[in-house]
XYZ file of C-alpha atoms in Angstrom:
501
model
C 99.267 94.490 -49.835
C 95.702 94.362 -50.337
C 96.198 91.921 -53.947
C 93.979 88.731 -53.333
C 96.741 86.971 -55.087
C 99.696 87.803 -53.477
C 97.764 87.582 -50.321
C 96.941 83.649 -51.169
C 100.604 83.340 -52.635
C 102.211 84.131 -49.769
C 99.549 81.726 -47.080
C 100.970 79.323 -49.758
C 97.288 78.967 -50.775
C 97.036 76.875 -54.857
C 92.581 76.988 -55.815
C 93.599 74.188 -57.962
C 92.313 72.159 -56.481
C 88.476 74.171 -55.544
C 88.608 75.165 -58.902
C 84.562 75.770 -59.682
C 82.075 78.005 -60.937
C 79.369 76.840 -57.688
C 80.545 79.195 -54.551
C 81.465 82.838 -55.348
C 83.346 84.686 -52.300
C 82.650 87.881 -52.921
C 84.055 90.629 -50.819
C 81.375 93.311 -49.292
C 83.608 95.796 -49.519
C 83.216 96.439 -53.126
C 81.470 94.149 -54.745
C 83.288 92.542 -56.677
C 84.108 88.899 -56.720
C 87.526 87.662 -55.543
C 87.370 83.446 -56.436
C 84.799 81.176 -57.976
C 84.686 77.823 -56.071
C 83.642 74.561 -56.550
C 81.287 72.817 -53.734
C 81.568 69.890 -51.899
C 78.429 67.085 -52.476
C 77.272 64.866 -50.168
C 79.738 62.143 -52.009
C 82.827 64.390 -51.198
C 81.455 65.617 -47.625
C 80.969 61.655 -46.878
C 84.979 60.962 -48.304
C 85.651 63.316 -46.290
C 84.750 62.379 -42.797
C 85.894 59.006 -43.034
C 89.035 60.657 -43.712
C 88.860 62.139 -40.999
C 87.637 59.259 -39.116
C 90.668 56.899 -39.898
C 92.739 60.425 -38.873
C 91.274 59.438 -35.009
C 91.424 56.459 -34.438
C 95.102 57.370 -35.468
C 95.337 60.082 -33.900
C 93.960 59.173 -30.377
C 97.152 57.123 -29.254
C 98.752 59.812 -29.854
C 100.095 61.662 -25.720
C 97.927 64.434 -25.353
C 101.237 66.604 -25.059
C 102.643 65.500 -28.368
C 99.507 66.346 -30.107
C 99.881 70.068 -27.973
C 102.819 70.019 -30.546
C 101.223 70.255 -33.706
C 98.891 72.662 -31.458
C 102.071 74.394 -31.316
C 103.391 74.955 -34.384
C 100.080 75.951 -35.585
C 100.354 78.778 -33.693
C 103.895 79.732 -35.061
C 102.316 80.343 -39.005
C 100.044 81.782 -37.664
C 102.415 84.370 -35.800
C 104.292 84.760 -39.096
C 101.111 84.671 -41.709
C 99.369 87.119 -39.318
C 99.284 89.953 -41.071
C 98.614 89.312 -44.825
C 95.819 86.950 -42.383
C 94.383 89.066 -41.426
C 94.165 91.238 -44.703
C 93.041 88.425 -46.213
C 89.868 88.268 -43.623
C 89.445 92.372 -43.710
C 88.770 91.526 -47.788
C 86.476 88.903 -47.379
C 84.407 89.500 -44.421
C 84.680 93.590 -44.526
C 86.553 94.140 -41.168
C 88.811 96.613 -40.578
C 92.127 95.902 -40.734
C 92.320 96.137 -36.686
C 90.001 93.537 -35.955
C 90.696 91.156 -38.831
C 94.518 91.776 -37.042
C 92.816 90.768 -33.886
C 91.127 87.952 -35.290
C 93.806 86.408 -36.471
C 95.235 87.190 -32.710
C 92.518 85.220 -31.043
C 93.496 81.893 -33.433
C 96.909 82.489 -31.541
C 95.918 82.928 -28.100
C 93.240 79.960 -28.033
C 96.408 77.773 -29.596
C 98.771 78.967 -26.978
C 96.200 78.215 -24.367
C 95.573 75.059 -26.099
C 98.995 73.831 -25.600
C 99.003 74.410 -21.938
C 95.935 72.376 -21.778
C 97.320 69.789 -23.796
C 98.958 68.599 -19.924
C 96.500 69.447 -18.397
C 93.131 67.277 -19.152
C 93.012 66.130 -15.795
C 90.349 63.927 -14.658
C 88.624 62.731 -10.588
C 90.145 60.797 -8.013
C 85.996 59.602 -6.310
C 85.697 58.439 -2.849
C 84.095 55.119 -3.180
C 81.452 53.969 -0.750
C 83.101 50.130 -0.858
C 86.552 48.826 1.057
C 89.177 48.230 -0.868
C 87.812 50.224 -4.262
C 89.156 53.407 -5.928
C 87.340 55.237 -8.150
C 88.205 58.055 -11.178
C 86.900 59.675 -14.139
C 89.181 59.852 -16.796
C 88.399 61.678 -20.382
C 88.563 60.658 -23.761
C 88.788 61.513 -27.156
C 85.552 61.646 -28.660
C 85.846 61.134 -32.533
C 85.290 63.748 -35.111
C 84.104 67.535 -34.156
C 82.028 68.852 -36.966
C 82.831 72.931 -37.143
C 80.333 75.145 -39.108
C 81.565 79.144 -38.580
C 79.962 82.235 -39.118
C 80.714 84.879 -42.031
C 81.703 87.470 -39.424
C 84.781 85.437 -37.573
C 85.176 83.637 -40.711
C 88.197 82.133 -38.843
C 88.886 82.438 -34.907
C 85.793 80.402 -34.220
C 87.544 77.602 -36.593
C 90.057 78.240 -33.851
C 88.383 77.670 -30.670
C 87.038 74.283 -31.606
C 89.683 72.945 -33.270
C 92.738 74.163 -31.145
C 90.865 71.958 -28.294
C 89.779 69.499 -30.580
C 93.393 68.233 -31.624
C 94.503 68.505 -28.425
C 91.950 66.410 -26.790
C 92.809 63.760 -29.449
C 90.173 64.441 -32.454
C 89.682 65.102 -35.505
C 88.086 67.994 -37.229
C 85.689 69.042 -40.044
C 84.597 71.834 -41.290
C 82.421 73.999 -42.784
C 82.898 77.840 -43.045
C 80.202 79.828 -44.314
C 80.262 80.652 -48.084
C 80.207 83.405 -47.390
C 84.347 83.090 -47.141
C 85.913 80.339 -48.613
C 89.261 81.992 -49.048
C 89.465 82.367 -45.705
C 88.893 78.873 -44.153
C 91.529 78.056 -47.712
C 93.717 80.386 -46.378
C 93.619 78.650 -42.469
C 93.996 74.909 -44.364
C 96.861 75.768 -45.754
C 98.921 77.456 -42.531
C 97.048 74.457 -40.991
C 98.982 71.728 -43.019
C 102.168 73.547 -42.986
C 102.629 72.255 -39.456
C 101.314 68.877 -40.080
C 103.999 69.085 -42.496
C 106.907 70.737 -40.056
C 105.222 68.259 -37.628
C 105.844 64.841 -39.077
C 104.302 61.690 -39.557
C 102.548 61.679 -36.159
C 99.607 63.702 -37.930
C 98.003 61.493 -39.929
C 95.862 62.357 -43.062
C 93.204 63.299 -42.497
C 93.359 65.044 -38.785
C 91.428 68.269 -40.845
C 89.187 68.114 -44.028
C 87.288 71.297 -44.981
C 84.091 71.049 -46.488
C 83.720 74.408 -48.742
C 79.866 74.219 -50.170
C 76.637 75.451 -48.816
C 74.283 74.494 -46.720
C 74.014 71.105 -48.314
C 77.127 70.628 -47.296
C 76.548 71.155 -44.377
C 73.009 68.867 -43.916
C 75.358 65.967 -44.609
C 78.066 66.683 -42.470
C 75.799 67.619 -39.481
C 73.458 63.628 -40.709
C 76.820 61.650 -40.640
C 77.136 59.943 -37.697
C 80.712 59.428 -37.692
C 80.505 62.956 -36.168
C 79.032 62.951 -33.171
C 80.399 66.262 -32.066
C 78.936 69.102 -34.210
C 79.547 72.951 -32.985
C 77.593 75.455 -34.943
C 77.915 79.081 -35.300
C 75.414 81.316 -36.876
C 71.816 82.024 -36.001
C 69.227 80.892 -34.205
C 67.354 79.042 -36.493
C 70.144 77.575 -37.565
C 71.319 75.917 -34.922
C 67.839 74.965 -34.579
C 67.752 73.277 -37.188
C 71.356 71.851 -36.908
C 70.199 71.251 -33.363
C 66.940 68.814 -34.830
C 68.828 66.498 -37.215
C 71.633 65.957 -34.271
C 69.066 64.809 -32.170
C 67.293 62.401 -34.509
C 70.509 60.167 -33.867
C 71.734 61.604 -30.445
C 75.060 63.361 -31.222
C 76.464 66.318 -29.020
C 76.065 70.021 -29.808
C 77.979 72.566 -29.872
C 75.236 76.322 -30.027
C 76.768 79.173 -31.028
C 73.776 81.559 -31.874
C 71.982 84.689 -31.904
C 72.882 87.336 -29.416
C 70.800 90.792 -28.202
C 73.020 91.608 -25.887
C 72.149 95.206 -23.796
C 74.371 97.437 -21.647
C 72.946 99.037 -18.652
C 74.584 103.164 -17.883
C 73.782 103.449 -14.112
C 73.703 106.611 -12.746
C 76.751 106.548 -10.313
C 78.343 105.291 -14.223
C 81.973 106.853 -15.183
C 80.229 107.745 -18.583
C 83.657 108.413 -20.425
C 84.712 105.007 -20.213
C 81.004 104.460 -20.764
C 80.554 106.103 -24.554
C 83.460 104.016 -25.523
C 81.804 100.957 -24.212
C 79.107 101.881 -25.457
C 80.711 102.940 -29.267
C 83.029 99.533 -29.874
C 80.023 97.265 -28.406
C 77.272 98.816 -30.656
C 79.599 99.585 -33.874
C 82.253 97.754 -33.888
C 82.837 94.961 -37.523
C 79.408 97.342 -38.290
C 76.979 95.721 -35.780
C 77.666 91.944 -37.806
C 78.837 90.424 -33.849
C 76.871 87.915 -31.456
C 77.817 90.352 -28.984
C 76.889 93.367 -30.553
C 75.599 95.795 -28.163
C 72.222 96.552 -29.549
C 70.356 97.876 -26.386
C 71.021 100.513 -24.420
C 68.778 101.353 -20.369
C 69.999 104.569 -19.071
C 68.914 105.392 -16.451
C 67.482 108.544 -16.789
C 69.396 111.036 -13.969
C 71.906 110.985 -16.903
C 70.397 110.011 -20.221
C 70.180 113.276 -21.161
C 73.830 113.330 -21.178
C 74.076 110.113 -21.915
C 72.956 110.065 -25.603
C 73.745 113.590 -26.723
C 77.276 113.148 -27.257
C 76.894 109.536 -28.364
C 75.373 111.182 -31.298
C 77.870 113.442 -31.421
C 80.544 110.833 -31.506
C 78.261 108.542 -34.399
C 78.238 111.761 -36.653
C 81.744 111.782 -36.431
C 82.928 108.335 -36.371
C 84.589 107.368 -40.189
C 83.109 105.409 -42.528
C 85.104 103.832 -45.253
C 86.690 100.561 -46.729
C 87.980 99.266 -44.052
C 91.001 98.262 -46.135
C 92.339 102.631 -44.182
C 93.981 102.678 -41.328
C 91.310 105.823 -40.485
C 88.208 103.496 -41.212
C 86.171 102.198 -37.984
C 82.839 101.509 -39.741
C 83.264 98.781 -42.615
C 80.474 97.490 -44.990
C 77.360 95.055 -43.898
C 78.353 91.461 -45.909
C 75.615 91.893 -48.055
C 72.168 93.857 -50.048
C 70.408 91.674 -47.525
C 71.681 92.917 -44.577
C 71.266 96.343 -46.040
C 67.654 95.717 -46.104
C 67.482 94.472 -42.799
C 68.540 96.723 -41.658
C 66.047 99.584 -42.939
C 63.149 96.818 -42.718
C 63.971 96.716 -38.647
C 64.342 100.946 -38.784
C 60.649 101.007 -40.382
C 59.476 98.958 -37.757
C 61.289 101.143 -34.620
C 59.343 104.224 -36.285
C 56.648 102.666 -35.689
C 56.817 101.898 -33.238
C 57.799 105.336 -32.469
C 60.629 104.839 -32.210
C 63.143 108.553 -33.154
C 65.891 107.122 -35.219
C 69.129 109.004 -36.097
C 71.515 107.864 -38.638
C 70.855 104.482 -40.616
C 70.588 105.936 -43.771
C 73.300 104.528 -46.556
C 76.890 105.893 -46.932
C 78.896 106.853 -49.559
C 82.880 105.444 -49.871
C 84.202 106.271 -52.992
C 85.209 103.336 -54.783
C 82.972 100.836 -53.617
C 80.129 101.340 -54.960
C 78.818 98.538 -54.569
C 79.212 98.037 -51.262
C 77.071 98.706 -48.513
C 78.165 100.888 -46.268
C 75.174 102.318 -43.611
C 75.736 105.421 -40.649
C 74.800 103.537 -37.649
C 71.679 103.542 -36.157
C 71.048 104.737 -32.564
C 67.307 104.719 -31.810
C 65.224 106.301 -28.759
C 62.619 103.852 -28.171
C 59.397 105.154 -25.461
C 60.032 101.823 -23.974
C 61.264 98.299 -24.702
C 59.381 97.001 -28.209
C 58.205 93.850 -29.725
C 61.053 94.751 -32.227
C 63.600 94.939 -29.796
C 63.253 91.230 -28.734
C 64.758 90.785 -32.842
C 68.875 90.618 -33.376
C 69.457 92.345 -36.265
C 72.604 92.017 -38.233
C 73.845 96.109 -38.219
C 74.469 98.733 -36.357
C 71.031 99.612 -34.381
C 71.309 100.499 -30.968
C 68.270 100.777 -28.803
C 68.269 103.152 -26.333
C 66.003 103.071 -23.610
C 65.225 105.280 -20.222
C 64.687 103.355 -17.102
C 64.316 104.571 -13.187
C 64.454 101.542 -11.046
C 67.154 98.804 -12.184
C 64.579 95.853 -11.160
C 63.559 97.276 -13.985
C 66.100 97.459 -16.576
C 67.277 94.152 -15.183
C 63.855 92.460 -16.427
C 64.497 93.921 -19.432
C 67.439 93.178 -19.913
C 66.128 89.077 -19.655
C 63.220 90.009 -21.305
C 64.391 89.101 -25.167
C 64.398 84.858 -26.042
C 68.497 85.171 -26.400
C 70.799 85.188 -23.139
C 74.934 86.242 -24.680
C 75.736 88.660 -23.256
C 75.405 91.511 -21.000
C 77.092 94.188 -19.245
C 76.318 97.169 -17.021
C 78.211 100.005 -16.667
C 77.725 101.082 -12.607
C 80.489 102.458 -9.517
C 77.940 100.804 -6.591
C 79.724 97.702 -5.422
C 75.958 96.767 -4.596
C 74.517 97.717 -8.300
C 77.358 96.068 -9.817
C 76.783 92.852 -8.021
C 72.979 92.390 -8.458
C 73.541 92.945 -12.015
C 75.533 89.469 -11.400
C 74.305 87.681 -8.925
C 71.183 84.077 -9.946
C 67.943 87.296 -10.326
C 70.472 88.719 -12.191
C 71.701 89.441 -16.261
C 70.686 85.694 -17.589
C 72.894 85.774 -20.098
C 76.351 83.365 -20.140
C 78.090 86.785 -19.976
C 77.479 89.608 -17.631
C 79.575 92.149 -17.282
C 81.104 94.764 -15.290
C 81.976 97.740 -16.672
C 83.433 96.752 -19.551
C 81.124 95.810 -22.744
C 79.566 93.155 -23.634
C 81.645 92.557 -26.711
C 85.084 91.598 -27.160
C 85.383 88.367 -24.958
C 88.935 87.019 -23.937
C 89.109 83.502 -24.864
C 90.203 82.279 -20.907
C 86.425 82.518 -19.531
C 84.290 79.339 -21.013
C 82.174 82.040 -23.858
C 78.832 81.165 -25.799
C 74.781 82.076 -23.867
C 71.623 80.277 -22.871
C 68.158 79.927 -24.392
C 67.808 80.400 -27.847
C 71.776 81.285 -28.110
C 71.925 77.916 -27.819
C 73.729 76.900 -24.365
C 76.918 76.111 -26.096
C 80.394 76.815 -24.557
C 84.117 77.471 -26.652
C 87.060 78.395 -25.469
C 88.215 78.677 -22.364
C 87.804 77.374 -19.086
C 86.191 73.528 -18.785
C 84.881 73.958 -22.453
C 87.339 72.033 -23.194
C 85.578 68.995 -22.348
C 82.591 68.999 -24.733
C 84.744 67.951 -26.895
C 86.108 64.532 -24.561
C 83.696 61.700 -23.581
C 83.661 60.149 -19.722
C 84.884 57.348 -18.647
C 84.218 56.317 -15.072
C 86.293 53.613 -13.523
C 86.404 51.476 -10.065
C 88.682 49.528 -9.577
C 88.189 46.279 -6.965
C 91.979 45.913 -5.107
C 90.867 43.749 -2.498
C 89.603 40.219 -1.708
C 85.744 40.428 -2.253
C 82.871 41.472 -3.840
C 80.838 43.706 -1.920
C 78.273 45.246 -3.955
C 76.633 48.736 -4.027
C 74.853 50.368 -2.054
C 74.608 47.309 0.945
C 72.816 45.128 -0.906
C 73.288 41.423 -0.553
C 73.160 38.515 -3.065
C 74.466 35.173 -2.122
C 74.205 32.592 -4.124
């Protein structure tokens, strides 16, 4: 089922309330317009935030395990509609079908995680220095959580935030990428189905959807009724969000650029490394924040790895992501293709040797921007390699000393994900230790891409420092309250202070 109208009908989507001619959903597969929608103006945004705030005031009173039941029902809706939603992701974002389905599965997984979490929002009991006193910490809902998501993960990123925010007692306003509004509308429709099944405990306005361009996002970010903003996208966008939120002292969860590296050590399992390199570098046509962009190969295995990699690249099936045999779909648009070509030209000027990178012809998809993934052999890590280009470009550099590879890994402004392939436990531990990789994710014998929801996801430096998904990332969606209870008959002061009168 690849017809957009059939998919939307199966997902229960009615586009009538969104009718307009300001936001155009364009399929990167063939450049065709899937739908034209209206954009929310500042008044619309303010109204939706007001509804979300009113919903929060009611939702926070619902016990957390009961809140988890709503997320469980939403997970059921995702399971039921996984195939259709996965296809919609492919049509609108250009991901291959397996990746579209994988993104929906990621949503299902975070729902399962959040349901369990709804019974584990633990605080602490803390030893007091004063006799007859008890100290403790509690975690309370924070309010309206604003979510800004990017085109490359049009549904999963919202779920990472929303599933946790809902069980923590918050409401959510969502400003998706203007390039992928239909997937957001479909998710909103499925969530409202879950709300209908859940019953009257779920207030109107619990989930609000804002369709629009950057102006709509700015209106949400600037609203004082949104105490937490989670933003996924470019470092430039993240800086703007952070500065705006700082003026009103609100919190941010920033998931920004990545410029991820892999080190292939002398003892590496080469077959495993080649599989890890290929998926990490070309998956989603190189348009993941965790895409492998820099490859450091030890001199002793360089002449084995690189020729093998060129052979693999030459045989990768490029085509419509709707075809099951396709492994590399299109770039999102013409601007992405232009940025890729500019980066390759810069690499050539820095004495890089480019293999691939040209536009690929795909039958029936003339207006889609398909490319052959590029390998670029560089003499050393150059200035251009410090910049993230959202395209399938993999820079390759020889190294002889692990300290040098780690230094290159850490040299760039971004700090999201990293990995090493080695069977030497010393090298593995060195890579992960205090003086090793400075990234938020450091893997051994897997690539930098494809994180599980059980661990907190995010990175350091220009990646923004935010953490989403697993571990204790839930705390970012709550406020901490420290409580001291005096059950004695006296009032001793802390630090032994005497204040008698």
